[in-house]
Tab-separated table of C-alpha atoms and ligand atoms in Angstrom:
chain	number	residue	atom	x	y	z
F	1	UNK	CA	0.000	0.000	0.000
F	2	UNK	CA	1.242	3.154	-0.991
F	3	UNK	CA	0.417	6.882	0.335
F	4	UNK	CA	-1.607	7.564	-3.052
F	5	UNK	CA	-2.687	4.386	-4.167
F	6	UNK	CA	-6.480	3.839	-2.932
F	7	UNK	CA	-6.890	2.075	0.288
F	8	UNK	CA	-9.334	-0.949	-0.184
F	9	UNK	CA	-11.629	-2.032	2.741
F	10	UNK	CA	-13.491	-4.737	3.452
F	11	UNK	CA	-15.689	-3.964	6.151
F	12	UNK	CA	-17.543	-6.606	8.622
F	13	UNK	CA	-20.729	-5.530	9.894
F	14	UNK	CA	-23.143	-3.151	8.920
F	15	UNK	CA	-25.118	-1.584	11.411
F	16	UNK	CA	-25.090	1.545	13.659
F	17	UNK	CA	-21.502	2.093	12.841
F	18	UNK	CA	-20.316	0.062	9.477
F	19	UNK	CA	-23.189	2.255	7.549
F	20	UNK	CA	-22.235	5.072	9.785
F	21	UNK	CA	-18.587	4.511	8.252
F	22	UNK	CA	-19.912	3.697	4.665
F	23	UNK	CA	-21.828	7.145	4.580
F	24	UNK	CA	-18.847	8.967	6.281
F	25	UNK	CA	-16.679	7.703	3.184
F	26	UNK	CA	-19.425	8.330	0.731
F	27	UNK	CA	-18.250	12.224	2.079
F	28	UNK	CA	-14.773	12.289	2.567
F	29	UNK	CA	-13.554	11.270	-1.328
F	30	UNK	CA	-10.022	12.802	-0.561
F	31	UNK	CA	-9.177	9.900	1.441
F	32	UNK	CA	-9.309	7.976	-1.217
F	33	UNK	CA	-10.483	4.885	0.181
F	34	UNK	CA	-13.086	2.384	-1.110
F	35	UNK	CA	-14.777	-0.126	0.854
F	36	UNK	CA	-14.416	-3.037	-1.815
F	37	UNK	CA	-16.604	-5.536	0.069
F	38	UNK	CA	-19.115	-5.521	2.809
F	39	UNK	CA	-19.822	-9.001	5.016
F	40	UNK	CA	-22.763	-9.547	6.994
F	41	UNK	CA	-25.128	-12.208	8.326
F	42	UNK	CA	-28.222	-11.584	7.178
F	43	UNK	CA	-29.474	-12.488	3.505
F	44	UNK	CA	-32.692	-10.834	3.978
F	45	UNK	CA	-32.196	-7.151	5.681
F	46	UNK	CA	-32.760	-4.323	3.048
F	47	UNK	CA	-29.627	-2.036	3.065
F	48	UNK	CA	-28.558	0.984	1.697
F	49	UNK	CA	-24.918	-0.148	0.019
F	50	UNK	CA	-24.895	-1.321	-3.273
F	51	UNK	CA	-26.027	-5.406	-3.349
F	52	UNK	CA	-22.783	-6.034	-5.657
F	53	UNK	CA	-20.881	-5.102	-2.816
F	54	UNK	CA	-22.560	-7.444	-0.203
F	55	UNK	CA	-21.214	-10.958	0.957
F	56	UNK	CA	-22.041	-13.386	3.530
F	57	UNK	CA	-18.484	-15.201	3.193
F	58	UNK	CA	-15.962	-13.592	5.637
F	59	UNK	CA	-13.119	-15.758	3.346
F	60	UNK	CA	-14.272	-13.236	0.186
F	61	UNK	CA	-12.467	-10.840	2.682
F	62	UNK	CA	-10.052	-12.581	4.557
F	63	UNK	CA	-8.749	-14.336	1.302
F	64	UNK	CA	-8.850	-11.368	-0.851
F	65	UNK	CA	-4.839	-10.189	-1.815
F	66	UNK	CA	-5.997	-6.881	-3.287
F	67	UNK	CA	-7.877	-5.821	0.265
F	68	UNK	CA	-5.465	-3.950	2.252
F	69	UNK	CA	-7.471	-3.079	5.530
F	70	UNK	CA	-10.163	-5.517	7.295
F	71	UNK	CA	-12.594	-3.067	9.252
F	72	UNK	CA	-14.438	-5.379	12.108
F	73	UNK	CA	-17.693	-3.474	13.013
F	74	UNK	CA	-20.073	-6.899	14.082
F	75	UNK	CA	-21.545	-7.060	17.448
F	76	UNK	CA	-20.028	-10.784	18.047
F	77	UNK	CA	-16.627	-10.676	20.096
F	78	UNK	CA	-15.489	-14.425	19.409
F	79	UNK	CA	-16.182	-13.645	15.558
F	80	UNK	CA	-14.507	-10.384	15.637
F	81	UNK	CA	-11.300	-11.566	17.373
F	82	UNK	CA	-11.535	-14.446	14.580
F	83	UNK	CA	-11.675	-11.815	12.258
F	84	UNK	CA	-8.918	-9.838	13.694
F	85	UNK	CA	-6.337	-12.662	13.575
F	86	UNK	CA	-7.132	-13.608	10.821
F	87	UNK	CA	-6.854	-10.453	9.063
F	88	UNK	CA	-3.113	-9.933	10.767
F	89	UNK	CA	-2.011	-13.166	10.273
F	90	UNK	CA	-2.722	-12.759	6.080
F	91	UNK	CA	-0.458	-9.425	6.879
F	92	UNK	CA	-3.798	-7.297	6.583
F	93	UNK	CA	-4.071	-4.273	8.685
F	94	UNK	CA	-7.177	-4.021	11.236
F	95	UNK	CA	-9.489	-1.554	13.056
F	96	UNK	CA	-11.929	-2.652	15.251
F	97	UNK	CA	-14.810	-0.776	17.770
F	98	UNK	CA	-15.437	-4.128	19.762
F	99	UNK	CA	-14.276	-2.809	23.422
F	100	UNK	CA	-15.211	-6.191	25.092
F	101	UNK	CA	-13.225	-8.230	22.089
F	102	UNK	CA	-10.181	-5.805	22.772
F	103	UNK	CA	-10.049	-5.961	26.428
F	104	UNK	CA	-10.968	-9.451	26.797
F	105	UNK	CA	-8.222	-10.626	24.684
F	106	UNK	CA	-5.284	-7.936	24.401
F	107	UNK	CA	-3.091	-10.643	25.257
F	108	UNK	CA	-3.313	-12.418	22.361
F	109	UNK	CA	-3.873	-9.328	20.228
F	110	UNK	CA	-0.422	-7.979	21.038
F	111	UNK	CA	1.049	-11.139	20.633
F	112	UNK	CA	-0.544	-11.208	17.157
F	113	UNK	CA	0.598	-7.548	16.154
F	114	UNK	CA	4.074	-8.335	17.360
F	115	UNK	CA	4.274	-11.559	15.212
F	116	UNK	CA	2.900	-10.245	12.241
F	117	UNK	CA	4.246	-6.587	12.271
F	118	UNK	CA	0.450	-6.178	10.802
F	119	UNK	CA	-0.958	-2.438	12.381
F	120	UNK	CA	-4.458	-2.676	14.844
F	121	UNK	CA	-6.053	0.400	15.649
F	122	UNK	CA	-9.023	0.733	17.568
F	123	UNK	CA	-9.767	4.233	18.782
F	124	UNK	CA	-13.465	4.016	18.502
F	125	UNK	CA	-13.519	1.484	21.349
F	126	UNK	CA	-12.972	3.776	23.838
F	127	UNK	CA	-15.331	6.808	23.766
F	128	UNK	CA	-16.213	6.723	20.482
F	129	UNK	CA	-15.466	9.518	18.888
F	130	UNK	CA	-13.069	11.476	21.912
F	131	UNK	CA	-9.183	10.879	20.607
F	132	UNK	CA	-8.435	9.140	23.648
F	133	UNK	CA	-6.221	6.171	22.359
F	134	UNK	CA	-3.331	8.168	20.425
F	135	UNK	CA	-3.436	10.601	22.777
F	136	UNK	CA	-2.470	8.658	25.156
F	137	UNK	CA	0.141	6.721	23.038
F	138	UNK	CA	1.383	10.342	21.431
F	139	UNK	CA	1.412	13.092	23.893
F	140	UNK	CA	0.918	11.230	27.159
F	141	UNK	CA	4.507	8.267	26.097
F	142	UNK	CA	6.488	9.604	29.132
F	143	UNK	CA	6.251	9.394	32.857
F	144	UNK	CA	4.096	11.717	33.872
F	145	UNK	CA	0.745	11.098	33.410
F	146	UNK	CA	-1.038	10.174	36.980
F	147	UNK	CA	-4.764	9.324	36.440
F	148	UNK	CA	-7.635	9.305	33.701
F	149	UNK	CA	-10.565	9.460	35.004
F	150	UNK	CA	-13.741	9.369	32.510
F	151	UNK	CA	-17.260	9.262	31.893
F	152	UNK	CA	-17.021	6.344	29.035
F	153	UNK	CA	-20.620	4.724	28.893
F	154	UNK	CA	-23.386	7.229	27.886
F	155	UNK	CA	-26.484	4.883	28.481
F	156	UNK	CA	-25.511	5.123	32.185
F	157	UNK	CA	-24.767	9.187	31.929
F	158	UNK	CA	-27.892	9.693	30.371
F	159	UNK	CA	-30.077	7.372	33.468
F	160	UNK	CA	-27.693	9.408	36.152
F	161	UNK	CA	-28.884	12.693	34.169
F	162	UNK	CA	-31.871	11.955	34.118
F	163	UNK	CA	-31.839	11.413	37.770
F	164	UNK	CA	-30.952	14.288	39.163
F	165	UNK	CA	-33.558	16.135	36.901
F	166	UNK	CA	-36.082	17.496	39.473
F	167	UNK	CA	-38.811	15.629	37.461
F	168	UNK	CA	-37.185	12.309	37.877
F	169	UNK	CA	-39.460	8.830	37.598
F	170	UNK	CA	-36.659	6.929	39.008
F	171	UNK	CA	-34.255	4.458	37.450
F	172	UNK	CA	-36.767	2.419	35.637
F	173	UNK	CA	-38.364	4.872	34.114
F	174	UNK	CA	-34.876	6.980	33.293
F	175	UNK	CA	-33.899	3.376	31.566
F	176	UNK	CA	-36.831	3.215	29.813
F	177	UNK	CA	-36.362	7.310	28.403
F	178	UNK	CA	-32.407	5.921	27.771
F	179	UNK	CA	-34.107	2.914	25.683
F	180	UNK	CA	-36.648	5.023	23.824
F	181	UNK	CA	-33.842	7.331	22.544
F	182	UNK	CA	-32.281	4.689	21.291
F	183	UNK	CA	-29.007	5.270	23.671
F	184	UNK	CA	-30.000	1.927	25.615
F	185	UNK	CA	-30.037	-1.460	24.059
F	186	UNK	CA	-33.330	-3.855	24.915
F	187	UNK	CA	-31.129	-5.848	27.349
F	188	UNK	CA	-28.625	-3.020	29.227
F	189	UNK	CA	-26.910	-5.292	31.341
F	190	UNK	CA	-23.366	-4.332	30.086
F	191	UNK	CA	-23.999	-0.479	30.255
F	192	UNK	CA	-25.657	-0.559	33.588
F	193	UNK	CA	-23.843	-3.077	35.530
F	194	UNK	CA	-20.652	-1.539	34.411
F	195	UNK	CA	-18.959	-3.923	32.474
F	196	UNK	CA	-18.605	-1.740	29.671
F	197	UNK	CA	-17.003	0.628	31.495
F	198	UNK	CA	-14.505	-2.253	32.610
F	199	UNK	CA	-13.805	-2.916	29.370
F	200	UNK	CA	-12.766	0.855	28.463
F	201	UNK	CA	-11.301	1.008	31.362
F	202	UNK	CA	-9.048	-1.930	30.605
F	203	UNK	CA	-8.150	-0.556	27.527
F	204	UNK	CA	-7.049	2.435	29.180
F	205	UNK	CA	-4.716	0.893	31.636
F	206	UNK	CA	-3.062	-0.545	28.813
F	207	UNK	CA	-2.289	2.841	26.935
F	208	UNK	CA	-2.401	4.707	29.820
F	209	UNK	CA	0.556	3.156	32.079
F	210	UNK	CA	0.956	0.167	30.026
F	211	UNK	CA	-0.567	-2.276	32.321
F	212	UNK	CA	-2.269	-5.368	30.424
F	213	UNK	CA	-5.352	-6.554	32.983
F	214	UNK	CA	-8.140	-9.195	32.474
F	215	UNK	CA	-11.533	-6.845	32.608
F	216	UNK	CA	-12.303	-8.732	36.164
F	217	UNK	CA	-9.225	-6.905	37.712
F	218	UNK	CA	-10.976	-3.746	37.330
F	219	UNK	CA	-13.435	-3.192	40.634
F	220	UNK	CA	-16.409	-2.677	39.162
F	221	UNK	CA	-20.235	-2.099	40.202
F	222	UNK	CA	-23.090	-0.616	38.111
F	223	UNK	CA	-26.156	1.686	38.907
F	224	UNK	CA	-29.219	-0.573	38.948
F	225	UNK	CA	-29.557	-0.170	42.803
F	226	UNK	CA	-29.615	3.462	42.778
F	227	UNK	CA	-32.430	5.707	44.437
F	228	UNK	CA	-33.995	8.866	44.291
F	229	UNK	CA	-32.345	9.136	48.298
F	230	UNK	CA	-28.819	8.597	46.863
F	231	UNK	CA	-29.108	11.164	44.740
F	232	UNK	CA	-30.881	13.808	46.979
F	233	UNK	CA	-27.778	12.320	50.012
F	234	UNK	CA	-25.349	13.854	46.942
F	235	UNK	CA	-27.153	17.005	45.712
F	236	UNK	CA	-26.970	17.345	50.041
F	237	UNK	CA	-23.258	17.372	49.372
F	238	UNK	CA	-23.114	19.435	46.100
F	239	UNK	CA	-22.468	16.476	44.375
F	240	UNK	CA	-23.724	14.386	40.976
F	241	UNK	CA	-23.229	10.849	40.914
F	242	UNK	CA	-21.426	9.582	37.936
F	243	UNK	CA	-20.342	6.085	36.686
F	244	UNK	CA	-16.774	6.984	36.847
F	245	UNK	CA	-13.668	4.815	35.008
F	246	UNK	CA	-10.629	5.597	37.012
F	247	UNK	CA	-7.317	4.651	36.583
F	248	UNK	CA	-5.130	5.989	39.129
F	249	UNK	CA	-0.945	6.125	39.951
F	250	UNK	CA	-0.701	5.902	43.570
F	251	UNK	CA	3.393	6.062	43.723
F	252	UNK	CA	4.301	2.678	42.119
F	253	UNK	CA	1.048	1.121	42.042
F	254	UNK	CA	-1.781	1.636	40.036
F	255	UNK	CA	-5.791	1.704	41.245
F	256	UNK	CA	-8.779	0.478	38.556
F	257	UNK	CA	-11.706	0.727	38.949
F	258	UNK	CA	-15.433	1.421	37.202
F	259	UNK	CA	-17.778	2.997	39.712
F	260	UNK	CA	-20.423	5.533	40.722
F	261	UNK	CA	-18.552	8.463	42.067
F	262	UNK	CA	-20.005	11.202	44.501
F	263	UNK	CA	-18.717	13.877	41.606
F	264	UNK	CA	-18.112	17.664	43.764
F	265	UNK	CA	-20.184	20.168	41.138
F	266	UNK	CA	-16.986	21.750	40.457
F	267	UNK	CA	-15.292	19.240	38.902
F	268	UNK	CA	-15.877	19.674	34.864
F	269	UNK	CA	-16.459	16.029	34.581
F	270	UNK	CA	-19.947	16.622	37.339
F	271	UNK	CA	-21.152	18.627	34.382
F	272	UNK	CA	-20.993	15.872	31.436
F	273	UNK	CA	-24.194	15.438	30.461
F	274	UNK	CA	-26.872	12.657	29.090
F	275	UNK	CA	-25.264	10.304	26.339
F	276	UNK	CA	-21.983	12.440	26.389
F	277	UNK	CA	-18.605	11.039	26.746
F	278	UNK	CA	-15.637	12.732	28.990
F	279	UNK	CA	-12.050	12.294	29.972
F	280	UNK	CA	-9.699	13.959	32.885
F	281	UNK	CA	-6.052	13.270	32.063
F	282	UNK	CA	-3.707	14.608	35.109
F	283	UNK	CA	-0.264	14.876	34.464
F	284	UNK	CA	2.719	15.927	36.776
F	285	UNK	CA	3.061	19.760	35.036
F	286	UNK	CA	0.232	20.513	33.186
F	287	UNK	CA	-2.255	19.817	35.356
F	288	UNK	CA	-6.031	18.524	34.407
F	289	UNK	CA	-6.979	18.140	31.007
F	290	UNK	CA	-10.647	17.283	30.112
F	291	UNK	CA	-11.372	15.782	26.451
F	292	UNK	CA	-15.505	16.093	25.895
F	293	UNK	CA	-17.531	14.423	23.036
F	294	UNK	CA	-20.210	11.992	21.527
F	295	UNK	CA	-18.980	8.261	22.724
F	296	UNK	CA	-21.623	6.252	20.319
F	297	UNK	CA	-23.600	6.553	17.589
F	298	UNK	CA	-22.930	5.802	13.765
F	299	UNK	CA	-21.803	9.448	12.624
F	300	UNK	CA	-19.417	10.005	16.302
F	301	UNK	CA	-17.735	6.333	15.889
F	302	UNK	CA	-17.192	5.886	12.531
F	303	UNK	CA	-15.315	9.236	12.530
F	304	UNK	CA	-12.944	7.573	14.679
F	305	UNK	CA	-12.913	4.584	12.618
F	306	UNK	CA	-12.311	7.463	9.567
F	307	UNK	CA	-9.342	8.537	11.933
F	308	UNK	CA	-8.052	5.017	11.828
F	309	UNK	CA	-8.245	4.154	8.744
F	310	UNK	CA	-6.148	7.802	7.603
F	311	UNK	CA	-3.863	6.803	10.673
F	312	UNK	CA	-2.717	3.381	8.479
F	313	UNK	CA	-2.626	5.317	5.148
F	314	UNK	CA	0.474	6.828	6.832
F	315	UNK	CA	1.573	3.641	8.460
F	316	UNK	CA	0.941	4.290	12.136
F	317	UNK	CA	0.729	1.868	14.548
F	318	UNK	CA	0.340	1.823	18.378
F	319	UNK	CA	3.902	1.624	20.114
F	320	UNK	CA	2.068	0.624	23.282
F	321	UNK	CA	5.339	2.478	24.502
F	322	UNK	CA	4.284	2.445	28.204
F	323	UNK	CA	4.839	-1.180	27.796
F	324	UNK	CA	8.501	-1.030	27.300
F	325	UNK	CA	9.200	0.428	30.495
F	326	UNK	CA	12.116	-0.813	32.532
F	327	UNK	CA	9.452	-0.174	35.553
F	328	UNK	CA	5.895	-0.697	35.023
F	329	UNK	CA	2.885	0.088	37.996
F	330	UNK	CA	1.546	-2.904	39.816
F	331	UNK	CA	-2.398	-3.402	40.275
F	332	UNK	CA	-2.477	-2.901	43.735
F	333	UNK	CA	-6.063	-1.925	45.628
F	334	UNK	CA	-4.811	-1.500	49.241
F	335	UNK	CA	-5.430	1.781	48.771
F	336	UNK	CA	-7.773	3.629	51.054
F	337	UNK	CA	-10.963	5.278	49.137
F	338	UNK	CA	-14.181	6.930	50.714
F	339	UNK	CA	-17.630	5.685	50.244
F	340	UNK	CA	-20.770	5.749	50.459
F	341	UNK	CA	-22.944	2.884	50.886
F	342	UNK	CA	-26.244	2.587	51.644
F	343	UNK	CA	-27.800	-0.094	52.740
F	344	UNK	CA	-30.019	-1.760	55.704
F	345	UNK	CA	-28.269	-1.398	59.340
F	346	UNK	CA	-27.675	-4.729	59.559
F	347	UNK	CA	-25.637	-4.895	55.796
F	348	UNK	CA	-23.942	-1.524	57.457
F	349	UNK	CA	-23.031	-3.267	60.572
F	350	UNK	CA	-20.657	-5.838	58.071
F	351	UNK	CA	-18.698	-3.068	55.705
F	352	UNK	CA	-15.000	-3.054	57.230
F	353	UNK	CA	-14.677	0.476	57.189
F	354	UNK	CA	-11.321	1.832	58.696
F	355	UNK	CA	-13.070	5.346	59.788
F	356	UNK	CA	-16.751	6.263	59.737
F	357	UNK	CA	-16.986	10.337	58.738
F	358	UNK	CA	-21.049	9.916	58.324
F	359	UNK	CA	-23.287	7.144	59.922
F	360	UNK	CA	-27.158	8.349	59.291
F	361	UNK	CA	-29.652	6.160	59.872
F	362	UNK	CA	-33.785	7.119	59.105
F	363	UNK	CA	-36.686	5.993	58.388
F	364	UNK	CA	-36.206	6.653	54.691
F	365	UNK	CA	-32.780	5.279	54.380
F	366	UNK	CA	-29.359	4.931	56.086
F	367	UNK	CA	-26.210	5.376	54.301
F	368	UNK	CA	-22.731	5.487	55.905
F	369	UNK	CA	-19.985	7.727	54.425
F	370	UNK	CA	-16.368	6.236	55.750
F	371	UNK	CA	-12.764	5.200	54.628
F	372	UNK	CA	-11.886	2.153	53.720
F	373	UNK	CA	-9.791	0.153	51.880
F	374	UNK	CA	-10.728	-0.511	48.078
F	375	UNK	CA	-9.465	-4.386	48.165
F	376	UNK	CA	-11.444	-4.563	51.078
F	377	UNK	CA	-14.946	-2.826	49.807
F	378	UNK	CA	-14.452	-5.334	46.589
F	379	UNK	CA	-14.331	-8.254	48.958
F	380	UNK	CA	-17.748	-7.495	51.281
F	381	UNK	CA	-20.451	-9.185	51.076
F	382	UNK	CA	-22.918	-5.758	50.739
F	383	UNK	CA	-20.241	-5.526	47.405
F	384	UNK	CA	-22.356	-8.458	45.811
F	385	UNK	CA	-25.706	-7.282	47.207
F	386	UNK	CA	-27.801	-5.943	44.603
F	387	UNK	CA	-29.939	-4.072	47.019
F	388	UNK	CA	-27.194	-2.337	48.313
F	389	UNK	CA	-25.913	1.130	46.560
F	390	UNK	CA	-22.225	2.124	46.729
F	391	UNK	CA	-20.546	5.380	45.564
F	392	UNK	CA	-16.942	6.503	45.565
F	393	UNK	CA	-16.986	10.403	47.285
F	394	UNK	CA	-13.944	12.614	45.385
F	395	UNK	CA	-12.293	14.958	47.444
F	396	UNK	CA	-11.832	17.015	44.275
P	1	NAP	N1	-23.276	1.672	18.257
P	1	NAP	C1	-22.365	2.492	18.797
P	1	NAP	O1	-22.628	3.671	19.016
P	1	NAP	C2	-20.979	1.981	19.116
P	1	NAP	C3	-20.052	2.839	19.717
P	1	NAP	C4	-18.748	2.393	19.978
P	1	NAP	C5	-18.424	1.081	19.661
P	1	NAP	N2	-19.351	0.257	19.101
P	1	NAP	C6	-18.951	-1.098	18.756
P	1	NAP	O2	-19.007	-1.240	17.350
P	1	NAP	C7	-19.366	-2.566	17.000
P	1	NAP	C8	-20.606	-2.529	16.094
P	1	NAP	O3	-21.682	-1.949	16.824
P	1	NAP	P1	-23.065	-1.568	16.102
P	1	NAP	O4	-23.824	-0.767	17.107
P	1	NAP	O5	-22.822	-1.010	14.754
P	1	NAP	O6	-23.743	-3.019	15.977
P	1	NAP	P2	-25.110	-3.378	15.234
P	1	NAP	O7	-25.849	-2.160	14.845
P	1	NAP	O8	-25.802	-4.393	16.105
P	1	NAP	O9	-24.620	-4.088	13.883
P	1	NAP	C9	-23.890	-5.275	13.920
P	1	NAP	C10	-23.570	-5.693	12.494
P	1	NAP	O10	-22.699	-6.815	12.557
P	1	NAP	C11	-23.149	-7.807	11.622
P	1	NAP	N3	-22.658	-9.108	12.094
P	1	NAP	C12	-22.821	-9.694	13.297
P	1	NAP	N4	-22.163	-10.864	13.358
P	1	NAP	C13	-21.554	-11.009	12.147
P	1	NAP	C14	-20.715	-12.003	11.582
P	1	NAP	N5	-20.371	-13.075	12.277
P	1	NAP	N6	-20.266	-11.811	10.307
P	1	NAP	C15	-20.609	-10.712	9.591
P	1	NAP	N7	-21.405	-9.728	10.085
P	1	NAP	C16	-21.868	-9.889	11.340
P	1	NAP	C17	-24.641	-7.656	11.625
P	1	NAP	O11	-25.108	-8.220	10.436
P	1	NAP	P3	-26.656	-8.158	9.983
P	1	NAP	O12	-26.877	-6.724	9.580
P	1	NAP	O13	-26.694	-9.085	8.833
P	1	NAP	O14	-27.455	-8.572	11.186
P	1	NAP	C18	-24.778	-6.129	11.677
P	1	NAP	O15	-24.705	-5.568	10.389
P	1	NAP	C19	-19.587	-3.309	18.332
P	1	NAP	O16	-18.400	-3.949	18.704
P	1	NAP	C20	-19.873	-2.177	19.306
P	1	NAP	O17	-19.514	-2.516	20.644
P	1	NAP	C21	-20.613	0.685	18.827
């Protein structure tokens, strides 16, 4: 491939984002790019790229010598990460949005990149369309980054939002506004429980301070227990509650986790709202640094696919250069964190707290706000109780 010879695509997938991408492309002609062949599962679906272009054979793609880049856009991680290999190992390059494909299996996927000397980009994985990736693998390649912190799921920004409206139905009912908009999918579980965070956050790490984790490192709880009281207990604090990723320096170890945060109003990231995407870099001189955008949707991600596929035009490739460090950061949680849970007295009674700052308890809830130490909160049993809801409070 050559820097003026058109790039040909095939492209896997073609929903929210692949047509997203295919209509981008239809737009941005200086790129000179052409998406040579589309693969997708169903024979039947009506769709709005030329039929000629269509297959339902991935090896059409895969086997193809004149196809230069494979672009995985499906919504199945074990057939994307087939995909992926494959399309490395036949010295293809690859870009990919599948977060939980990525995060599950960077492992192997740097393994494969390594081997093959084959480029992988996936920026849109994380945040959609915010640069986060090359950011972090440009500006932030030396020392002194200390934490991200981010708002990377926008189905569960959106509920929160909608929570702390003053016309708020509850969660249900902010789920249900979230599905109608289309920024929920029918079954939420990996938005609201978190795990997609976790998977972001993974990603992250890896860029971030180079630290390769399994997405069940990460502590991790979602919003589905959250109340009207929890959120009136942190307006009472000039607080929002956010589903925060965090990945944190703490001298040479490194905290990870995906929770609700107690968010102080004057932190910019308190202000992110509905399906919107943010992230707080904080580096040693220049201080906090907040990237803000759209984190889904077909127009927002495939512009970050777009920024992939220009990346490879000019032969870039992720250095993971945080990786090479004579000294990397251990996961280590025995850091101390304050919380907020709330829960029934006798659930209370059980949390190991080292320090209690807040211990209410009334006849329309009881929360206790305390120290105590992360490795420790992950371990509880109120941790695993659905009922229960629990809430990192920032100092700022
Ligand atoms: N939607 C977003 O805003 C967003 C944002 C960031 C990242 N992502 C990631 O981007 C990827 C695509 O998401 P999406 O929302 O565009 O999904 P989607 O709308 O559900 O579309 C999935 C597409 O993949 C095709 N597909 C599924 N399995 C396939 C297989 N084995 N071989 C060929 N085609 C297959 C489907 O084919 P049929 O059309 O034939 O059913 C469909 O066209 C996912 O990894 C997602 O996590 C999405």
């Amino acid at each position: 491939m050559t820097h003026t010879a058109s790039l040909r695509i095939g492209l896997f997938g073609f929903g929210t984002v692949g047509q997203g991408l295919y209509d981008v492309l239809q737009r941005t002609p200086l790129l000179r790019t052409e998406i040579a062949r589309i693969c997708v599962r169903d024979r039947f679906k009506q769709r709005s790229a030329p039929a000629r272009l269509l297959t339902f054979d991935r090896d059409e793609i895969l086997d193809d010598p004149d196809i230069d880049v494979v672009v995985e856009l499906i919504d199945d991680p074990d057939a994307a990460f087939d995909i992926v290999s494959r399309a490395l190992e036949s010295g293809k390059a690859a870009v990919s949005a599948n977060k939980r494909m990525i995060a599950s299996r960077l492992p192997e996927l740097l393994e494969l990149q390594s081997r093959t000397g084959m480029p992988f980009l996936y920026e849109a994985s994380t945040c959609g369309s915010i640069p986060i990736i090359r950011n972090l693998e440009e500006y932030y390649d030396n020392d002194l980054l200390r934490s991200v912190r981010a708002i990377v799921n926008g189905t569960t920004n959106y509920i929160l939002t909608a929570l702390h409206s003053p016309h708020t139905g509850g969660y249900g009912e902010a789920l249900a506004g979230a599905q109608r908009l289309g920024f929920a999918e029918s079954d939420p579980t990996l938005d609201v429980e978190g795990y997609d965070a976790a998977f972001k956050t993974t990603i992250i790490a890896a860029h971030a301070f180079g630290v390769v984790l399994n997405p069940s490192q990460v502590v991790r709880r979602g919003i589905t227990a959250i109340t009207p009281y929890d959120v009136s207990v942190a307006r009472q604090l000039t607080c929002s509650i956010k589903l925060l990723s965090t990945v944190q320096l703490h001298g040479d170890s490194l905290s990870v986790m995906a929770l609700p945060a107690f968010t102080p109003n004057g932190l910019h990231l308190a202000s992110i709202q509905n399906e919107m995407n943010a992230v707080q870099l904080t580096a040693a001189f220049s201080d906090a640094q907040l990237l803000v955008g759209k984190g889904a949707g077909g127009g927002p991600t495939a512009s970050a696919v777009l920024s992939d596929i220009a990346a490879i035009r000019h032969t870039y490739r992720y250095e993971y250069k945080k990786m090479q460090q004579p000294v990397r950061p251990t996961v280590d949680h025995g850091i101390e964190v304050s919380v907020y849970v709330r829960a029934s007295a006798a659930i209370l009674r059980e949390v190991p707290f080292r320090s209690i700052e807040v211990d209410h308890r009334g006849i329309t809830g009881s929360y206790v706000i305390g120290r105590i130490v992360l490795d420790d909160l992950h371990r509880c049993s109120a941790f695993l109780d659905p009922s229960v809801f629990i809430a990192i409070v920032h100092d700022g």
